[in-house]
CSV table of N, CA, C and O in Angstrom, one decimal:
chain,number,residue,atom,x,y,z
A,1,MET,N,-3.4,16.2,3.7
A,1,MET,CA,-3.5,15.2,4.7
A,1,MET,C,-4.3,15.8,5.8
A,1,MET,O,-4.3,16.9,6.2
A,2,GLY,N,-5.1,14.9,6.4
A,2,GLY,CA,-6.0,15.3,7.5
A,2,GLY,C,-5.1,15.4,8.8
A,2,GLY,O,-4.4,14.5,9.1
A,3,VAL,N,-5.2,16.5,9.4
A,3,VAL,CA,-4.4,16.8,10.6
A,3,VAL,C,-4.6,15.8,11.7
A,3,VAL,O,-3.7,15.3,12.3
A,4,LYS,N,-5.9,15.4,11.9
A,4,LYS,CA,-6.2,14.5,13.0
A,4,LYS,C,-6.2,13.0,12.6
A,4,LYS,O,-6.4,12.1,13.4
A,5,GLN,N,-5.9,12.7,11.4
A,5,GLN,CA,-5.9,11.3,10.9
A,5,GLN,C,-4.5,10.8,10.9
A,5,GLN,O,-3.9,10.6,9.9
A,6,ILE,N,-4.0,10.5,12.1
A,6,ILE,CA,-2.6,10.1,12.3
A,6,ILE,C,-2.3,8.8,11.5
A,6,ILE,O,-1.2,8.8,10.8
A,7,ASP,N,-3.1,7.8,11.5
A,7,ASP,CA,-2.8,6.6,10.8
A,7,ASP,C,-2.7,6.8,9.3
A,7,ASP,O,-1.9,6.3,8.6
A,8,LEU,N,-3.7,7.6,8.8
A,8,LEU,CA,-3.7,7.9,7.4
A,8,LEU,C,-2.5,8.7,7.0
A,8,LEU,O,-1.8,8.4,6.0
A,9,ASN,N,-2.1,9.7,7.8
A,9,ASN,CA,-0.9,10.5,7.5
A,9,ASN,C,0.3,9.6,7.5
A,9,ASN,O,1.2,9.8,6.6
A,10,ASN,N,0.5,8.7,8.4
A,10,ASN,CA,1.6,7.8,8.5
A,10,ASN,C,1.7,6.9,7.3
A,10,ASN,O,2.7,6.7,6.7
A,11,GLU,N,0.5,6.4,6.8
A,11,GLU,CA,0.5,5.6,5.7
A,11,GLU,C,0.9,6.3,4.4
A,11,GLU,O,1.6,5.8,3.6
A,12,ILE,N,0.4,7.6,4.3
A,12,ILE,CA,0.7,8.4,3.1
A,12,ILE,C,2.3,8.6,3.1
A,12,ILE,O,2.9,8.5,2.1
A,13,LEU,N,2.8,9.0,4.3
A,13,LEU,CA,4.2,9.2,4.3
A,13,LEU,C,5.0,8.0,4.0
A,13,LEU,O,6.0,8.0,3.2
A,14,ARG,N,4.6,6.8,4.5
A,14,ARG,CA,5.3,5.5,4.2
A,14,ARG,C,5.3,5.3,2.7
A,14,ARG,O,6.3,4.9,2.1
A,15,LEU,N,4.1,5.4,2.1
A,15,LEU,CA,3.9,5.2,0.7
A,15,LEU,C,4.8,6.1,-0.2
A,15,LEU,O,5.2,5.7,-1.3
A,16,ASN,N,5.1,7.3,0.3
A,16,ASN,CA,5.9,8.2,-0.4
A,16,ASN,C,7.3,8.3,0.2
A,16,ASN,O,8.1,9.3,0.0
A,17,GLU,N,7.8,7.2,0.8
A,17,GLU,CA,9.1,7.0,1.4
A,17,GLU,C,9.5,8.2,2.2
A,17,GLU,O,10.6,8.7,2.2
A,18,TYR,N,8.6,8.7,3.0
A,18,TYR,CA,8.8,9.7,4.0
A,18,TYR,C,9.2,11.1,3.4
A,18,TYR,O,9.8,11.9,4.0
A,19,ASN,N,8.8,11.3,2.1
A,19,ASN,CA,9.1,12.5,1.5
A,19,ASN,C,7.8,13.4,1.7
A,19,ASN,O,6.8,13.2,1.1
A,20,MET,N,7.9,14.4,2.6
A,20,MET,CA,6.8,15.2,2.9
A,20,MET,C,6.2,16.0,1.7
A,20,MET,O,5.0,16.0,1.6
A,21,GLU,N,7.1,16.5,0.9
A,21,GLU,CA,6.6,17.3,-0.2
A,21,GLU,C,5.8,16.4,-1.2
A,21,GLU,O,4.7,16.8,-1.6
A,22,GLN,N,6.3,15.3,-1.5
A,22,GLN,CA,5.7,14.3,-2.4
A,22,GLN,C,4.3,13.8,-1.7
A,22,GLN,O,3.3,13.7,-2.4
A,23,SER,N,4.3,13.7,-0.4
A,23,SER,CA,3.1,13.2,0.3
A,23,SER,C,2.0,14.3,0.2
A,23,SER,O,0.9,13.9,0.0
A,24,LEU,N,2.4,15.5,0.3
A,24,LEU,CA,1.4,16.6,0.2
A,24,LEU,C,0.9,16.8,-1.3
A,24,LEU,O,-0.2,17.1,-1.5
A,25,ASP,N,1.8,16.5,-2.2
A,25,ASP,CA,1.4,16.6,-3.6
A,25,ASP,C,0.5,15.5,-4.1
A,25,ASP,O,-0.3,15.6,-5.0
A,26,ASN,N,0.7,14.3,-3.5
A,26,ASN,CA,0.0,13.1,-4.0
A,26,ASN,C,-0.7,12.3,-2.9
A,26,ASN,O,-0.3,11.1,-2.7
A,27,PRO,N,-1.7,12.8,-2.2
A,27,PRO,CA,-2.3,12.1,-1.2
A,27,PRO,C,-3.2,11.0,-1.7
A,27,PRO,O,-3.7,10.1,-1.0
A,28,SER,N,-3.5,11.0,-3.0
A,28,SER,CA,-4.4,10.0,-3.6
A,28,SER,C,-3.7,8.6,-3.6
A,28,SER,O,-4.4,7.6,-3.9
A,29,SER,N,-2.5,8.5,-3.3
A,29,SER,CA,-1.8,7.1,-3.3
A,29,SER,C,-2.5,6.2,-2.3
A,29,SER,O,-2.5,5.0,-2.6
A,30,VAL,N,-3.1,6.7,-1.3
A,30,VAL,CA,-3.8,5.8,-0.3
A,30,VAL,C,-5.1,5.3,-1.0
A,30,VAL,O,-5.4,4.1,-0.8
A,31,SER,N,-5.8,6.1,-1.7
A,31,SER,CA,-7.0,5.6,-2.3
A,31,SER,C,-6.7,4.6,-3.4
A,31,SER,O,-7.4,3.6,-3.6
A,32,GLU,N,-5.6,4.8,-4.1
A,32,GLU,CA,-5.1,3.8,-5.1
A,32,GLU,C,-4.8,2.5,-4.4
A,32,GLU,O,-5.1,1.4,-4.8
A,33,ARG,N,-4.1,2.6,-3.2
A,33,ARG,CA,-3.8,1.4,-2.4
A,33,ARG,C,-5.0,0.7,-2.0
A,33,ARG,O,-5.1,-0.6,-2.1
A,34,ASP,N,-6.1,1.4,-1.5
A,34,ASP,CA,-7.3,0.8,-1.1
A,34,ASP,C,-7.9,0.0,-2.3
A,34,ASP,O,-8.5,-1.1,-2.0
A,35,HIS,N,-7.9,0.5,-3.5
A,35,HIS,CA,-8.4,-0.2,-4.6
A,35,HIS,C,-7.6,-1.5,-4.9
A,35,HIS,O,-8.3,-2.5,-5.1
A,36,ILE,N,-6.3,-1.4,-4.8
A,36,ILE,CA,-5.5,-2.6,-5.0
A,36,ILE,C,-5.8,-3.7,-3.9
A,36,ILE,O,-5.9,-4.9,-4.2
A,37,LEU,N,-5.9,-3.2,-2.6
A,37,LEU,CA,-6.2,-4.1,-1.5
A,37,LEU,C,-7.6,-4.8,-1.7
A,37,LEU,O,-7.7,-6.0,-1.5
A,38,LYS,N,-8.5,-4.1,-2.3
A,38,LYS,CA,-9.8,-4.7,-2.6
A,38,LYS,C,-9.7,-5.7,-3.6
A,38,LYS,O,-10.3,-6.8,-3.5
A,39,GLU,N,-8.9,-5.4,-4.7
A,39,GLU,CA,-8.7,-6.4,-5.7
A,39,GLU,C,-8.0,-7.7,-5.2
A,39,GLU,O,-8.4,-8.8,-5.6
A,40,LEU,N,-7.0,-7.5,-4.4
A,40,LEU,CA,-6.3,-8.6,-3.8
A,40,LEU,C,-7.3,-9.5,-3.0
A,40,LEU,O,-7.2,-10.7,-3.0
A,41,HIS,N,-8.1,-8.8,-2.2
A,41,HIS,CA,-9.1,-9.5,-1.4
A,41,HIS,C,-10.0,-10.4,-2.2
A,41,HIS,O,-10.3,-11.5,-1.9
A,42,GLU,N,-10.5,-9.8,-3.4
A,42,GLU,CA,-11.4,-10.5,-4.3
A,42,GLU,C,-10.7,-11.7,-4.9
A,42,GLU,O,-11.3,-12.6,-5.3
A,43,MET,N,-9.3,-11.6,-5.1
A,43,MET,CA,-8.6,-12.7,-5.6
A,43,MET,C,-8.3,-13.8,-4.6
A,43,MET,O,-7.7,-14.9,-5.0
A,44,GLY,N,-8.7,-13.6,-3.4
A,44,GLY,CA,-8.5,-14.6,-2.3
A,44,GLY,C,-7.3,-14.3,-1.4
A,44,GLY,O,-7.0,-15.2,-0.6
A,45,PHE,N,-6.7,-13.2,-1.5
A,45,PHE,CA,-5.6,-12.8,-0.6
A,45,PHE,C,-6.1,-12.0,0.5
A,45,PHE,O,-6.3,-10.8,0.3
A,46,HIS,N,-6.4,-12.6,1.6
A,46,HIS,CA,-7.2,-11.9,2.7
A,46,HIS,C,-6.3,-11.4,3.8
A,46,HIS,O,-6.9,-10.7,4.7
A,47,ASN,N,-5.1,-11.5,3.8
A,47,ASN,CA,-4.2,-11.0,4.8
A,47,ASN,C,-3.9,-9.5,4.5
A,47,ASN,O,-2.9,-9.2,3.9
A,48,ASN,N,-4.7,-8.6,5.0
A,48,ASN,CA,-4.6,-7.2,4.7
A,48,ASN,C,-3.3,-6.6,5.1
A,48,ASN,O,-2.7,-5.8,4.5
A,49,GLU,N,-2.8,-7.1,6.3
A,49,GLU,CA,-1.5,-6.5,6.8
A,49,GLU,C,-0.4,-6.9,5.8
A,49,GLU,O,0.5,-6.1,5.5
A,50,MET,N,-0.3,-8.1,5.4
A,50,MET,CA,0.7,-8.6,4.5
A,50,MET,C,0.5,-7.8,3.1
A,50,MET,O,1.5,-7.4,2.5
A,51,ASN,N,-0.7,-7.7,2.7
A,51,ASN,CA,-1.0,-7.0,1.4
A,51,ASN,C,-0.5,-5.6,1.5
A,51,ASN,O,0.1,-5.1,0.5
A,52,LYS,N,-0.7,-4.9,2.6
A,52,LYS,CA,-0.3,-3.5,2.8
A,52,LYS,C,1.3,-3.4,2.7
A,52,LYS,O,1.8,-2.6,2.1
A,53,LYS,N,1.9,-4.4,3.4
A,53,LYS,CA,3.4,-4.4,3.5
A,53,LYS,C,3.9,-4.6,2.1
A,53,LYS,O,4.9,-4.0,1.7
A,54,LEU,N,3.4,-5.6,1.4
A,54,LEU,CA,3.8,-5.9,0.0
A,54,LEU,C,3.5,-4.7,-0.9
A,54,LEU,O,4.3,-4.5,-1.9
A,55,HIS,N,2.4,-4.0,-0.7
A,55,HIS,CA,2.1,-2.9,-1.5
A,55,HIS,C,3.2,-1.8,-1.4
A,55,HIS,O,3.6,-1.2,-2.4
A,56,ILE,N,3.6,-1.6,-0.1
A,56,ILE,CA,4.7,-0.6,0.1
A,56,ILE,C,6.0,-1.1,-0.5
A,56,ILE,O,6.6,-0.3,-1.2
A,57,LYS,N,6.3,-2.3,-0.3
A,57,LYS,CA,7.6,-2.9,-0.8
A,57,LYS,C,7.6,-2.8,-2.3
A,57,LYS,O,8.7,-2.4,-2.9
A,58,ASN,N,6.5,-3.1,-3.0
A,58,ASN,CA,6.5,-3.1,-4.4
A,58,ASN,C,6.0,-1.8,-5.1
A,58,ASN,O,5.7,-1.8,-6.2
A,59,LYS,N,5.8,-0.8,-4.2
A,59,LYS,CA,5.4,0.6,-4.7
A,59,LYS,C,4.1,0.5,-5.5
A,59,LYS,O,4.0,1.2,-6.5
A,60,GLY,N,3.2,-0.3,-5.1
A,60,GLY,CA,1.9,-0.3,-5.7
A,60,GLY,C,1.8,-1.2,-6.9
A,60,GLY,O,0.7,-1.2,-7.6
A,61,ASN,N,2.8,-1.8,-7.4
A,61,ASN,CA,2.8,-2.6,-8.6
A,61,ASN,C,2.1,-4.0,-8.2
A,61,ASN,O,2.6,-4.8,-7.6
A,62,ILE,N,0.8,-4.1,-8.7
A,62,ILE,CA,0.0,-5.2,-8.3
A,62,ILE,C,0.6,-6.5,-8.9
A,62,ILE,O,0.5,-7.6,-8.2
A,63,ASN,N,1.3,-6.5,-10.0
A,63,ASN,CA,1.9,-7.7,-10.5
A,63,ASN,C,3.0,-8.2,-9.6
A,63,ASN,O,3.0,-9.4,-9.3
A,64,LEU,N,3.8,-7.3,-9.1
A,64,LEU,CA,4.8,-7.7,-8.2
A,64,LEU,C,4.3,-8.2,-6.8
A,64,LEU,O,4.8,-9.1,-6.2
A,65,ILE,N,3.2,-7.5,-6.4
A,65,ILE,CA,2.5,-7.9,-5.1
A,65,ILE,C,2.0,-9.3,-5.2
A,65,ILE,O,2.3,-10.2,-4.4
A,66,ILE,N,1.3,-9.6,-6.3
A,66,ILE,CA,0.8,-11.0,-6.5
A,66,ILE,C,1.9,-12.0,-6.7
A,66,ILE,O,1.9,-13.1,-6.1
A,67,TRP,N,3.0,-11.6,-7.4
A,67,TRP,CA,4.2,-12.5,-7.5
A,67,TRP,C,4.7,-12.9,-6.1
A,67,TRP,O,4.9,-14.1,-5.8
A,68,ASP,N,4.9,-11.9,-5.3
A,68,ASP,CA,5.4,-12.1,-3.9
A,68,ASP,C,4.4,-13.0,-3.1
A,68,ASP,O,4.8,-13.9,-2.4
A,69,LEU,N,3.1,-12.7,-3.2
A,69,LEU,CA,2.1,-13.5,-2.5
A,69,LEU,C,2.1,-15.0,-2.9
A,69,LEU,O,2.1,-15.9,-2.1
A,70,LEU,N,2.2,-15.2,-4.2
A,70,LEU,CA,2.2,-16.6,-4.7
A,70,LEU,C,3.5,-17.3,-4.4
A,70,LEU,O,3.5,-18.5,-4.2
A,71,ASN,N,4.6,-16.6,-4.2
A,71,ASN,CA,5.9,-17.2,-3.9
A,71,ASN,C,6.1,-17.2,-2.4
A,71,ASN,O,7.2,-17.6,-2.0
A,72,GLY,N,5.2,-16.8,-1.6
A,72,GLY,CA,5.3,-16.8,-0.1
A,72,GLY,C,6.3,-15.8,0.4
A,72,GLY,O,6.8,-15.9,1.5
A,73,GLU,N,6.5,-14.7,-0.4
A,73,GLU,CA,7.5,-13.7,0.0
A,73,GLU,C,6.9,-12.9,1.2
A,73,GLU,O,5.7,-12.6,1.3
A,74,GLN,N,7.8,-12.6,2.1
A,74,GLN,CA,7.4,-11.7,3.3
A,74,GLN,C,7.9,-10.3,3.0
A,74,GLN,O,9.0,-10.2,2.5
A,75,ALA,N,7.2,-9.4,3.4
A,75,ALA,CA,7.6,-7.9,3.2
A,75,ALA,C,8.7,-7.6,4.1
A,75,ALA,O,9.0,-8.1,5.1
C-alpha cells in the first residue's frame, strides 16, 4: 500500500473488510475493482459511486453487482 495514497489505502482496507494482513497480501483487489468498474461503465452503468458501493457489498462478484443494479438495489 502506498503510504501517501490515503484514499487508495482506505479502499483496499474496505475491500478486505478492514483486515490489515489480508490488505497487505492482496493489494491487487483495487486493480480488479477498476476493471469491473470499467466493464460496468461500458454496459451503461455510469454511477461510479453506486458501482463502487455495490462492488464492496457483493465482494467483486460482477453478476451480483449487475443484478443489484438492474433491480434498483442500493448499497
